[in-house]
XYZ file of C-alpha atoms in Angstrom:
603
model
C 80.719 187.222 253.105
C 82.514 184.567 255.474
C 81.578 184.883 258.057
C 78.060 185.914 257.360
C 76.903 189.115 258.586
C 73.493 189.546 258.944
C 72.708 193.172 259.904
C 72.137 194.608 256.457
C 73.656 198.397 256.986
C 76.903 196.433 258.283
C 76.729 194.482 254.891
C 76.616 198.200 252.995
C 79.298 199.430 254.785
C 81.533 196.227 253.955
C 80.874 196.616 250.467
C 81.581 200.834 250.625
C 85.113 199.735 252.657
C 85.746 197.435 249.721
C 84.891 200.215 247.186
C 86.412 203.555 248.589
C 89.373 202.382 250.814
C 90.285 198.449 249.657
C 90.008 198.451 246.013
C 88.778 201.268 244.646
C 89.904 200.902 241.465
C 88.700 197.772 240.555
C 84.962 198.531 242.025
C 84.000 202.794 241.679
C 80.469 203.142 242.240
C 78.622 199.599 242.241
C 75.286 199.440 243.577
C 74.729 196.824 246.316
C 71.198 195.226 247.234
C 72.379 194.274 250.533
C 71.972 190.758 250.405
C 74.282 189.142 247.355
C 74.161 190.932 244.396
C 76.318 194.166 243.119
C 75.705 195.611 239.788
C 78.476 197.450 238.151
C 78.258 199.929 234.166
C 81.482 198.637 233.383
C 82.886 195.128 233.256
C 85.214 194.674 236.982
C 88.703 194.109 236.461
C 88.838 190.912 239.234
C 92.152 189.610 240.001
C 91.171 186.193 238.705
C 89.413 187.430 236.030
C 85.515 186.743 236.754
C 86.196 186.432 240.381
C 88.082 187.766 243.548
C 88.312 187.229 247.519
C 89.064 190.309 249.771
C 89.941 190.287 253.371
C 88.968 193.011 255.286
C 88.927 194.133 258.886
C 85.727 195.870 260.043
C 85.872 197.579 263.305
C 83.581 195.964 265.706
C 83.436 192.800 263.396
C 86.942 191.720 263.113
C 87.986 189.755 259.954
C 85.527 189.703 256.828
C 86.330 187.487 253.816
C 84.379 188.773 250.407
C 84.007 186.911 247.468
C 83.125 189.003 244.464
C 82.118 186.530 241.386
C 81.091 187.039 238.201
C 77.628 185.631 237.379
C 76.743 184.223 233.827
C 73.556 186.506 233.075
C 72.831 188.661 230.831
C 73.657 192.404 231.032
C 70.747 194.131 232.030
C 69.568 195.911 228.741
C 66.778 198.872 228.675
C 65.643 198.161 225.236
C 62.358 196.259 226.634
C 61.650 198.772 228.922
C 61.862 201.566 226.594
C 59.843 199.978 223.790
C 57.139 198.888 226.925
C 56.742 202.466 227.783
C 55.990 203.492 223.908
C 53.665 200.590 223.459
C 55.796 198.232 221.225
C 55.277 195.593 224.454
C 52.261 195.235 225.776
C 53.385 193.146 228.545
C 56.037 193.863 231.628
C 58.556 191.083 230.509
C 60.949 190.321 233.382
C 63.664 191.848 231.022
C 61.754 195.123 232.165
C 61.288 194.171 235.582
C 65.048 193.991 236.082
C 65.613 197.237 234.598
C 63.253 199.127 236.385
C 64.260 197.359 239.604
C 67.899 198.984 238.644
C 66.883 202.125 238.069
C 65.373 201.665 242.070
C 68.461 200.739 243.030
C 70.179 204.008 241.174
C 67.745 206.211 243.112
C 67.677 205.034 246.907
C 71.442 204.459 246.818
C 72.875 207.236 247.925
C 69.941 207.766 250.806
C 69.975 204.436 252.115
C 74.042 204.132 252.341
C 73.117 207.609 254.574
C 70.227 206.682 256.957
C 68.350 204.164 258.293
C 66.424 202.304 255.620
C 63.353 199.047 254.859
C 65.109 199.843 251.529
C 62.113 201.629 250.153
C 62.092 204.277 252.255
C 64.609 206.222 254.558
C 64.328 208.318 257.517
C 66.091 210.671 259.574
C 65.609 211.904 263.578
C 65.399 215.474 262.063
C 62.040 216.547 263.520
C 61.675 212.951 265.545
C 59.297 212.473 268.353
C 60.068 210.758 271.827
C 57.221 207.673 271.863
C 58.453 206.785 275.468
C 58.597 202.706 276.204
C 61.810 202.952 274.288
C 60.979 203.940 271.135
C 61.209 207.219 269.192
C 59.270 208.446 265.575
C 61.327 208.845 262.512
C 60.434 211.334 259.052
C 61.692 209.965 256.105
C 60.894 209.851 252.113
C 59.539 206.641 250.633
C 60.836 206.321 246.558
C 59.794 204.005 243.958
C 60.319 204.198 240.329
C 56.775 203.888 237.855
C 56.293 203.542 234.517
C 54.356 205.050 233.022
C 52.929 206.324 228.976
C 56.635 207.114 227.364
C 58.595 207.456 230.450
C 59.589 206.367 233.919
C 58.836 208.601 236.757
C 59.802 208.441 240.177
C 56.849 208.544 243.074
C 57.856 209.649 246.111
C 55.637 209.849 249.326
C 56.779 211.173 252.804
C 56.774 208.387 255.441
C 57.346 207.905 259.324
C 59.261 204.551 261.154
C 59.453 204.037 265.136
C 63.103 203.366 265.886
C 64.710 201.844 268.912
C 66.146 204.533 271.057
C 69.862 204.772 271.322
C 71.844 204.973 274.160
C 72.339 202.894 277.878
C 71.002 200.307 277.822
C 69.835 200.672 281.378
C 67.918 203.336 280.459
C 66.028 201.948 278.219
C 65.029 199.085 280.056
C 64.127 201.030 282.641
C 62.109 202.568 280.460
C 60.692 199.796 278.395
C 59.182 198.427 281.611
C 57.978 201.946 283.009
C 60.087 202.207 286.068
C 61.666 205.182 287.264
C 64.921 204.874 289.650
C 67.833 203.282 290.120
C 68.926 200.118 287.932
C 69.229 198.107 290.611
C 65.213 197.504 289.652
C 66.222 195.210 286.725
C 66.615 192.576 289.089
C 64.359 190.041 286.987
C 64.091 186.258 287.565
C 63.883 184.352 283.790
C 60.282 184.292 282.594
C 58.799 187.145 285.027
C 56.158 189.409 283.394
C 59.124 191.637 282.770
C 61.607 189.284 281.743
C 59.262 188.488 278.944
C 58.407 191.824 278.358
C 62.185 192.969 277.989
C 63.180 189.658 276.050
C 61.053 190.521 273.199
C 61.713 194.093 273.562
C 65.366 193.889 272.448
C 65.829 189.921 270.837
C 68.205 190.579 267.618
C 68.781 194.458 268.735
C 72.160 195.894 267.999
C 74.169 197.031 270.589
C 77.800 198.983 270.863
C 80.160 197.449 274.232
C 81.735 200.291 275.182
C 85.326 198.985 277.196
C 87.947 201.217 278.866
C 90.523 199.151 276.669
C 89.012 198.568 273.597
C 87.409 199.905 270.390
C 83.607 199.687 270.334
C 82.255 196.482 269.624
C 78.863 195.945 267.948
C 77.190 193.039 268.678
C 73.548 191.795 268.062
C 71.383 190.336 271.100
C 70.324 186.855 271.810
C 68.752 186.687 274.782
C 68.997 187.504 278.704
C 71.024 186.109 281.751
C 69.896 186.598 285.382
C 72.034 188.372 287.771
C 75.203 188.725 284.977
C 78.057 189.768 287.514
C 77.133 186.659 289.292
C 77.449 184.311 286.174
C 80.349 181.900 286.245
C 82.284 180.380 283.204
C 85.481 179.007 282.906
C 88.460 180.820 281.369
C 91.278 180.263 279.683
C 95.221 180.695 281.421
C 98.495 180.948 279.816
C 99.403 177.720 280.600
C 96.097 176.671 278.754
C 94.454 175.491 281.618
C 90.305 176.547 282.884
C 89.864 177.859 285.965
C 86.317 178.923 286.735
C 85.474 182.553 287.343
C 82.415 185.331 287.188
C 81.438 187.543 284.937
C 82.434 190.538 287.566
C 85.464 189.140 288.316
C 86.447 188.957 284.745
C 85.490 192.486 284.193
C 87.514 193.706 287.334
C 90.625 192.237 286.723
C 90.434 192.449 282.820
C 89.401 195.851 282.067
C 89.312 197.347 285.478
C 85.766 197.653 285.914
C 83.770 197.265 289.272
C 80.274 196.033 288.302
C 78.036 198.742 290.224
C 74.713 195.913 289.430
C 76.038 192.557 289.167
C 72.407 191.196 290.666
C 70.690 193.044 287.856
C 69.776 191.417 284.546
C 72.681 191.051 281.551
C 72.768 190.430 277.552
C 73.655 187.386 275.825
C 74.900 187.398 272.554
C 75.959 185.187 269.817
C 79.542 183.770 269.461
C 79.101 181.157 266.694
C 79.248 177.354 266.555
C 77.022 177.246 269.417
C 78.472 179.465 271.600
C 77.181 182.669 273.628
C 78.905 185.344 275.766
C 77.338 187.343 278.586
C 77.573 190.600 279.002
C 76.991 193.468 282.007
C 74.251 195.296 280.552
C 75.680 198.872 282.198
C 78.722 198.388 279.735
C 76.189 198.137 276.708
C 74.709 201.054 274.098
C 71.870 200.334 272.231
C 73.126 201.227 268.402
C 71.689 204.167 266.924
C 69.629 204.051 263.380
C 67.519 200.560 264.135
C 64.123 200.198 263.281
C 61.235 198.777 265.085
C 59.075 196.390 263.491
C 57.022 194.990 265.329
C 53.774 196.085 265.669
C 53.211 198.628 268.006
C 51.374 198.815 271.640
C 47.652 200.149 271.032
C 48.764 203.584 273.348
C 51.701 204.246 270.754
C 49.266 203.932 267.616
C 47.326 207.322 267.893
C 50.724 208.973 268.650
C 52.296 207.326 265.312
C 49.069 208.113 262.989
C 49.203 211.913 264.581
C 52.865 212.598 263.939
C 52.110 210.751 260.179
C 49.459 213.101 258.944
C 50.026 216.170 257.388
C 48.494 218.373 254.627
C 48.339 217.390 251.082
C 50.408 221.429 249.771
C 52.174 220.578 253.432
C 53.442 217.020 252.040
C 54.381 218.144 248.623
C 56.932 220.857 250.144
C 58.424 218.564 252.096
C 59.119 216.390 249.109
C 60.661 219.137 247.057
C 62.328 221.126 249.414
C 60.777 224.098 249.797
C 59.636 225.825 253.074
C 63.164 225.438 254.540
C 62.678 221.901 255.977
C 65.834 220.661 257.755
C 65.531 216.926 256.439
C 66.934 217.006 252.983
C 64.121 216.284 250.109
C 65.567 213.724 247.690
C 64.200 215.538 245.022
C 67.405 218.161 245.850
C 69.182 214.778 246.052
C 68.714 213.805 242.290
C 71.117 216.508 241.059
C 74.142 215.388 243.383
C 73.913 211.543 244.397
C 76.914 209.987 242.381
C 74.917 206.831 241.473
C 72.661 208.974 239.671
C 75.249 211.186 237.882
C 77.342 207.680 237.234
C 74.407 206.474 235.218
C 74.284 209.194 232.992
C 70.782 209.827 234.370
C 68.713 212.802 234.148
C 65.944 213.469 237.128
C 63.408 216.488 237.423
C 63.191 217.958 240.633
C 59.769 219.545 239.817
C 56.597 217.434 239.998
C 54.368 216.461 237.217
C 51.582 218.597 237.488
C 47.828 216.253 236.301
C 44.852 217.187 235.216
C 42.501 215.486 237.322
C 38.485 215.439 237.216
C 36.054 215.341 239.870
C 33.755 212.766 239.061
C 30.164 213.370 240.921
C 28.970 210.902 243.509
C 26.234 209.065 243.530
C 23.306 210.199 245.205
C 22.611 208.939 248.754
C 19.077 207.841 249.780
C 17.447 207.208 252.954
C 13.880 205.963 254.001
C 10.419 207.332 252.142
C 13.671 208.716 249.582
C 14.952 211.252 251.871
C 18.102 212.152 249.697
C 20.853 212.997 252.157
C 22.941 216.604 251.255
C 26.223 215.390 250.647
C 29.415 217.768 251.294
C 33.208 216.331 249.877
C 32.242 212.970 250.582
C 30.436 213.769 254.023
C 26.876 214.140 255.544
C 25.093 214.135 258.550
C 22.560 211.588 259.291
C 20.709 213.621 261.948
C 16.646 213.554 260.689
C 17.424 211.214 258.386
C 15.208 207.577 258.667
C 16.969 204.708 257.933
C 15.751 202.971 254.585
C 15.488 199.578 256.010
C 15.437 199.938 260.198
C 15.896 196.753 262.534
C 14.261 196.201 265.873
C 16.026 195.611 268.793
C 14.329 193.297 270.890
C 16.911 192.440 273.375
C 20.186 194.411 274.069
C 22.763 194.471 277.089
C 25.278 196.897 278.273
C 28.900 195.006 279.983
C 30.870 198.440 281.360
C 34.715 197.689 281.477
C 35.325 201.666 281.757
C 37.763 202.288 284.632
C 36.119 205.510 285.718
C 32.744 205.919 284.555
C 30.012 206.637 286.900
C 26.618 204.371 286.186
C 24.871 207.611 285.864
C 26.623 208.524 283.224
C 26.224 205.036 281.404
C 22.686 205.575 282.106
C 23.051 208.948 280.386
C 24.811 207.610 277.449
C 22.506 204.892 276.799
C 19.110 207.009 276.920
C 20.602 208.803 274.176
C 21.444 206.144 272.664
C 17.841 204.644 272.477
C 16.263 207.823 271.382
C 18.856 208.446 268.154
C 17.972 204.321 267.574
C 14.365 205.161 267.806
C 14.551 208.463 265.858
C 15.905 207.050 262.784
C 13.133 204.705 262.389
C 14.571 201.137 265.008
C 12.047 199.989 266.937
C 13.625 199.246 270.602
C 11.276 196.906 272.520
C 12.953 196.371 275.687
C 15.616 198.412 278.229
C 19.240 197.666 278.014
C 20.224 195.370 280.539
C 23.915 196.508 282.535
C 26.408 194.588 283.994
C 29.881 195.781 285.310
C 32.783 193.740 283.577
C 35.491 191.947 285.702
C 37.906 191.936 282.953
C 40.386 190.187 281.404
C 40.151 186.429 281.897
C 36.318 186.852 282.587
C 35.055 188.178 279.322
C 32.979 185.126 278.184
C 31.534 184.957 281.403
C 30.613 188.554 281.627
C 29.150 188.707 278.410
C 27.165 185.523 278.873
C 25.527 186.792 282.223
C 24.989 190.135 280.672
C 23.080 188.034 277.664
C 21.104 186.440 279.928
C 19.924 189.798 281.846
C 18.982 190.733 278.822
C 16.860 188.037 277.842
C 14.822 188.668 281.604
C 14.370 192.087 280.055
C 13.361 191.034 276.801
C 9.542 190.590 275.121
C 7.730 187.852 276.124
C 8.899 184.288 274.983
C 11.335 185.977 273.085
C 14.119 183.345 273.606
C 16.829 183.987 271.273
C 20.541 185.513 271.835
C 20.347 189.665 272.367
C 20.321 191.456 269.509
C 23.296 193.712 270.292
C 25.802 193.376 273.425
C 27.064 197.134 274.103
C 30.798 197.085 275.341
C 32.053 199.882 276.995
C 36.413 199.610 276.951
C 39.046 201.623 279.001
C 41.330 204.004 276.782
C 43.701 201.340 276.287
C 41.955 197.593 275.668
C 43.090 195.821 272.669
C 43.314 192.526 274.401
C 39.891 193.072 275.846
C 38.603 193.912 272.392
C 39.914 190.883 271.141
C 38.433 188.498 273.491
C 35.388 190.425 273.014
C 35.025 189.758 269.606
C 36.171 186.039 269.758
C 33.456 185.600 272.361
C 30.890 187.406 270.833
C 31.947 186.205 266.903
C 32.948 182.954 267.276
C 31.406 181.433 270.756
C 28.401 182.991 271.344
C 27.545 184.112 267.922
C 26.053 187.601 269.240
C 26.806 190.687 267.674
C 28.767 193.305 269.229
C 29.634 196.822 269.223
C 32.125 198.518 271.357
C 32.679 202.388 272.589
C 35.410 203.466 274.656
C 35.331 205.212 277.515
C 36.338 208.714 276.951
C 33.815 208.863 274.144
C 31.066 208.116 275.960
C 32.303 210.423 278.971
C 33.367 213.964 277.004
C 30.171 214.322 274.641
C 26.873 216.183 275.906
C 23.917 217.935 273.665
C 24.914 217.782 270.016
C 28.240 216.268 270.145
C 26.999 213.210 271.885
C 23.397 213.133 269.631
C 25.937 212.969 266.927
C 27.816 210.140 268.334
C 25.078 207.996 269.270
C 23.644 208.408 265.733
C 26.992 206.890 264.390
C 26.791 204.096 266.813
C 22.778 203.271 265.896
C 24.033 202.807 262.390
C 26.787 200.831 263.477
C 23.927 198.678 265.246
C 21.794 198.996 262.223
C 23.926 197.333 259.924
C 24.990 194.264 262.585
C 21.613 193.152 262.894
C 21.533 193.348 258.804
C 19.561 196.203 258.534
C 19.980 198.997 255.344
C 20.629 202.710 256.580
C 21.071 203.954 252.961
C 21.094 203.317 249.436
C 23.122 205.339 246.809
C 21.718 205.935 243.571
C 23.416 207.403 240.221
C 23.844 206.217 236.553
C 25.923 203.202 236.848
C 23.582 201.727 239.863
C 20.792 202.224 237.638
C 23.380 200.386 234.843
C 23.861 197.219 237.089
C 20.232 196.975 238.145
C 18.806 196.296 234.295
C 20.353 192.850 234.988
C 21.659 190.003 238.318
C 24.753 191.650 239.361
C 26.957 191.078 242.738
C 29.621 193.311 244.014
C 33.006 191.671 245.311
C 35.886 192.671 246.543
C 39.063 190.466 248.074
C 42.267 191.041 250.052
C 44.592 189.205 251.897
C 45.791 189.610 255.431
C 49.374 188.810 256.728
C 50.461 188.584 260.558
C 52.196 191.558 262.062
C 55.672 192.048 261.839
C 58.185 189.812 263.146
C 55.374 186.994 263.542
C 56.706 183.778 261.955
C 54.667 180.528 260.789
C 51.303 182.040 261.017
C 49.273 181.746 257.499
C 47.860 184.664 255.765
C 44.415 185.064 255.621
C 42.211 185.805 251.921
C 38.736 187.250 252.199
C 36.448 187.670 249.489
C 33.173 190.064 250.517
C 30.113 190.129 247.934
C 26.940 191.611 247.687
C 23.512 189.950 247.725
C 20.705 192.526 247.722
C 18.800 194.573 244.643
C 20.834 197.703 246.133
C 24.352 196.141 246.299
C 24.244 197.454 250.250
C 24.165 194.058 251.635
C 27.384 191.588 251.996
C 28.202 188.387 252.852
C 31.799 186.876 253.426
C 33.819 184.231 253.591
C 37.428 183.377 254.325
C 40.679 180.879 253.718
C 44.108 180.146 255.428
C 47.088 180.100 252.882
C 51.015 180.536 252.869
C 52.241 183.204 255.141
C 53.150 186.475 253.317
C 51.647 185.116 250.070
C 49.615 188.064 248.301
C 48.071 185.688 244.865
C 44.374 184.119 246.627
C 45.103 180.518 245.574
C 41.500 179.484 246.080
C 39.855 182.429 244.823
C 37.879 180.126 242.148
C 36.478 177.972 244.769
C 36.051 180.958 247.162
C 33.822 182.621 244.302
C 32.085 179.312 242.997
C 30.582 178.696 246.784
């Protein structure tokens, strides 16, 4: 496409123009991937043959030029992929990988040329959910096709997006920042706290310019301008000539608009070879059906994972249909979606019902062989004595809780002690507490708080505390962070933080219950055991040397550029396979193969 357009949807609708209004006879139902390649059943009658240009005129984009070539491979044949599913091919040749990557194609065609897509999965604003800051939730259907023994099958999973929020844009600054009022507010000077905060916010966003005199225009966003109205350029006369102006001036006399904010901030967006165009932000819509993918702010997780979750019979009648759920199930989509029916395929809309068997667990074992009562993967570890306790000689308390009364620390950490000493720690000296100053002092903090802690220790015990308790305000990821890099990777003292409302809400059981999941926690830091499991195939690896390993690899969040991944390999080192070691590598961003995996092992 010339020139290139970016946005993906705006690609699919170029390519559905050219199909159902520009040449429909020469293209019927091709599937698109939205980036460069169209698959077609029948050969394409081009005008030259194995190749054609089209010119089209998109609204909002002007003129498109598409050139539709020909390529010399192979038609994509489903011979391999049949004889892999019956076992004649042992192996997923990439003759099979292409046609099960068609028959993906086939299936989230019709869905994803509908709604808002990642191209696995679509969603919908039936049943959405207002996340404030400028976001909103999403429902969709995530669809992927399997193979499996003699067949292909199509798994299908509900899923959830956050989407920008459409409409002013005013608004949703105004909201992104969390200020209520007039828009004269958005007053920002480049590279204030909110400046940055709204830069990020809506870099390569869509939006529609709505003018008195012309069709909507959708444009994507570059950057900011301070005070818009106010910003001058030069423009073009009749006679050719410059003659310098402002952006409210232009506006005025153009379209007949009177700026009512020209001191408030405006968007920037892209023009080509170089050059950008500013725009008033009140005359600006954000487009409707764009995700966000970023990652989100710590307050907005809980919301997302709560709005995600839903029954396992609750899930499955979403998928097909039933219950009379307003968002259409693509299983009820199989039967009518034109690719589908153009490929002569053939989908069930009822689910493949499996046998499955429930294997027992293995036994769980605390100390003097206290077997624990385990209920669908669950048990309490009330009465129960660690099998291998720790001692804590030396511990410290730094309180970053915005309304917590000492007392109630006090409280919390009594209880504390007596669940550590009831399941079989020894505690040898009294927390010592400091109160945290926050961010930009948390090495400090936690090194004075070590160092109370060492005046409350034994005598001449002089190594770092044991444990360093952190108490965090609802919302503290960056806190949390420098927490952990300080205790981690500075100080090399272990740490274990609680938050706030935890330690606030729970009294008598509920709070004995909680401390005994936090002296566990502790337990295992300072490398103690707090059970063993025991069944069959424990008793299996334990006739002979065995380790336990397991690997993964972590990318950055999304939208994070030129940061590597990170691989991790964890093994086990004990009798009991309870205890684990680790150790990590940098390596190519997004990359999912561990390239040093064999060294990684061999250390």
């Amino acid at each position: 496409m010339t020139p290139d357009v970016e946005n993906i949807r705006w690609r699919h609708r170029i390519v559905e123009r050219l199909q159902n209004h520009e040449a429909p006879k020469v293209f019927r139902l091709c599937l698109f991937d939205g980036k460069a390649i169209l698959y077609s059943a029948t050969p394409l009658d081009l005008p030259d043959g194995n190749s054609g240009n089209y010119e089209l005129i998109v609204p909002g984009k002007g003129k498109v030029s598409v050139r539709v070539a020909r390529v010399a491979g192979e038609t994509v044949s489903f011979d391999d992929l049949k004889n892999f599913l019956n076992g004649k091919i042992s192996e997923q040749t990439p003759k099979v990988a292409v046609a099960l990557n068609l028959l993906q194609f086939i299936i989230r065609q019709a869905p994803n040329l509908k709604y808002p897509n990642n191209g696995r999965a679509y969603f919908t604003d039936v049943g959405s959910r207002d996340l404030r800051g400028g976001l909103e939730l999403f429902r969709g259907f995530f669809q992927s096709v399997r193979p499996v023994i003699g067949k292909v099958v199509v798994n299908v999973d509900i899923s959830s997006s956050a989407m920008y929020k459409p409409g002013p844009f005013l608004d949703l600054a105004l909201e992104v920042i969390g200020i209520r009022g007039n828009a004269r507010a958005l007053n920002f000077r480049k590279h204030s706290k909110e400046w940055n905060i709204l830069s990020q916010f809506f870099k390569n966003v869509m939006i529609d310019i709505k003018l008195p005199t012309k069709k909507t225009i959708t444009k994507k966003i570059v950057g900011l301008v301070e005070a818009a109205g106010r910003f001058e350029f030069k423009k073009e006369q009749e006679d050719g000539s410059f003659l310098p102006t402002t952006v409210a001036e232009h506006y005025h006399k153009t379209y007949n608009i009177r700026l009512l904010f020209p001191d408030i901030i405006g968007i920037e967006l892209s023009r080509g070879a170089g050059k950008n165009t500013v725009i008033p932000a009140e005359v600006c819509y954000v487009t409707p059906g764009q995700r966000y993918t970023r990652k989100l702010p710590q307050q907005m997780t809980s919301t997302m994972v709560d709005f995600s979750k839903f029954r396992p019979e609750k899930r499955l009648d979403m998928i097909i249909g039933n219950k009379g759920d307003r968002v259409q199930a693509p299983t009820l989509e199989y039967a009518t979606s034109p690719y589908i029916q153009d490929a002569g395929m053939k989908i069930s809309d009822k689910p493949i019902l499996v046998e499955g068997q429930l294997i027992k667990p293995p036994s769980i074992f605390y100390g003097a062989r206290q077997m624990a009562d385990v209920n669908n993967g669950a048990w309490n570890v009330s009465r129960q004595h660690l099998h291998s306790p720790e001692t804590i000689r030396a511990w410290a308390v730094v309180d970053y809780s915005m309304r917590l009364d000492p007392d109630v620390v006090q409280r919390f950490m009594q209880a504390l002690e007596q669940c550590c000493t009831a399941r079989g720690m020894q505690v040898k000296s009294k927390p010592s507490y400091k109160r945290g100053s926050g961010v930009g002092s948390i090495e400090k903090d936690i090194r004075e708080a070590c160092s109370q802690a060492l005046a409350k220790a034994p005598p001449n015990y002089k190594k770092p505390p044991d444990v360093v308790l952190v108490i965090l305000p609802p919302s503290a990821a960056e806190i949390r962070q420098d927490v952990k890099r300080t205790g981690d990777v500075i100080l090399g003292v272990s740490t274990q933080c609680v938050r706030e409302d935890n330690v606030a809400k729970f009294t008598g059981k509920q709070l004995d219950q909680y401390c005994n999941n936090i002296a566990i926690k502790i337990n295992a830091r300072l490398t103690g055991v707090n059970c063993i499991p025991s069944s069959p195939a424990y008793e299996w690896f334990k006739d002979q040397p065995f380790m336990f390993m397991g690997a993964d690899v972590g990318h950055p969040g999304p939208g994070i550029q030129n940061k590597p991944s990170v691989a991790s390999l964890v093994f086990s080192y004990d009798r009991h396979g309870v205890k684990y070691s680790a150790t990590s590598r940098v390596q190519e961003p997004r990359q999912e193969r561990i390239s040093e995996l064999g060294p990684m092992v061999a250390v």
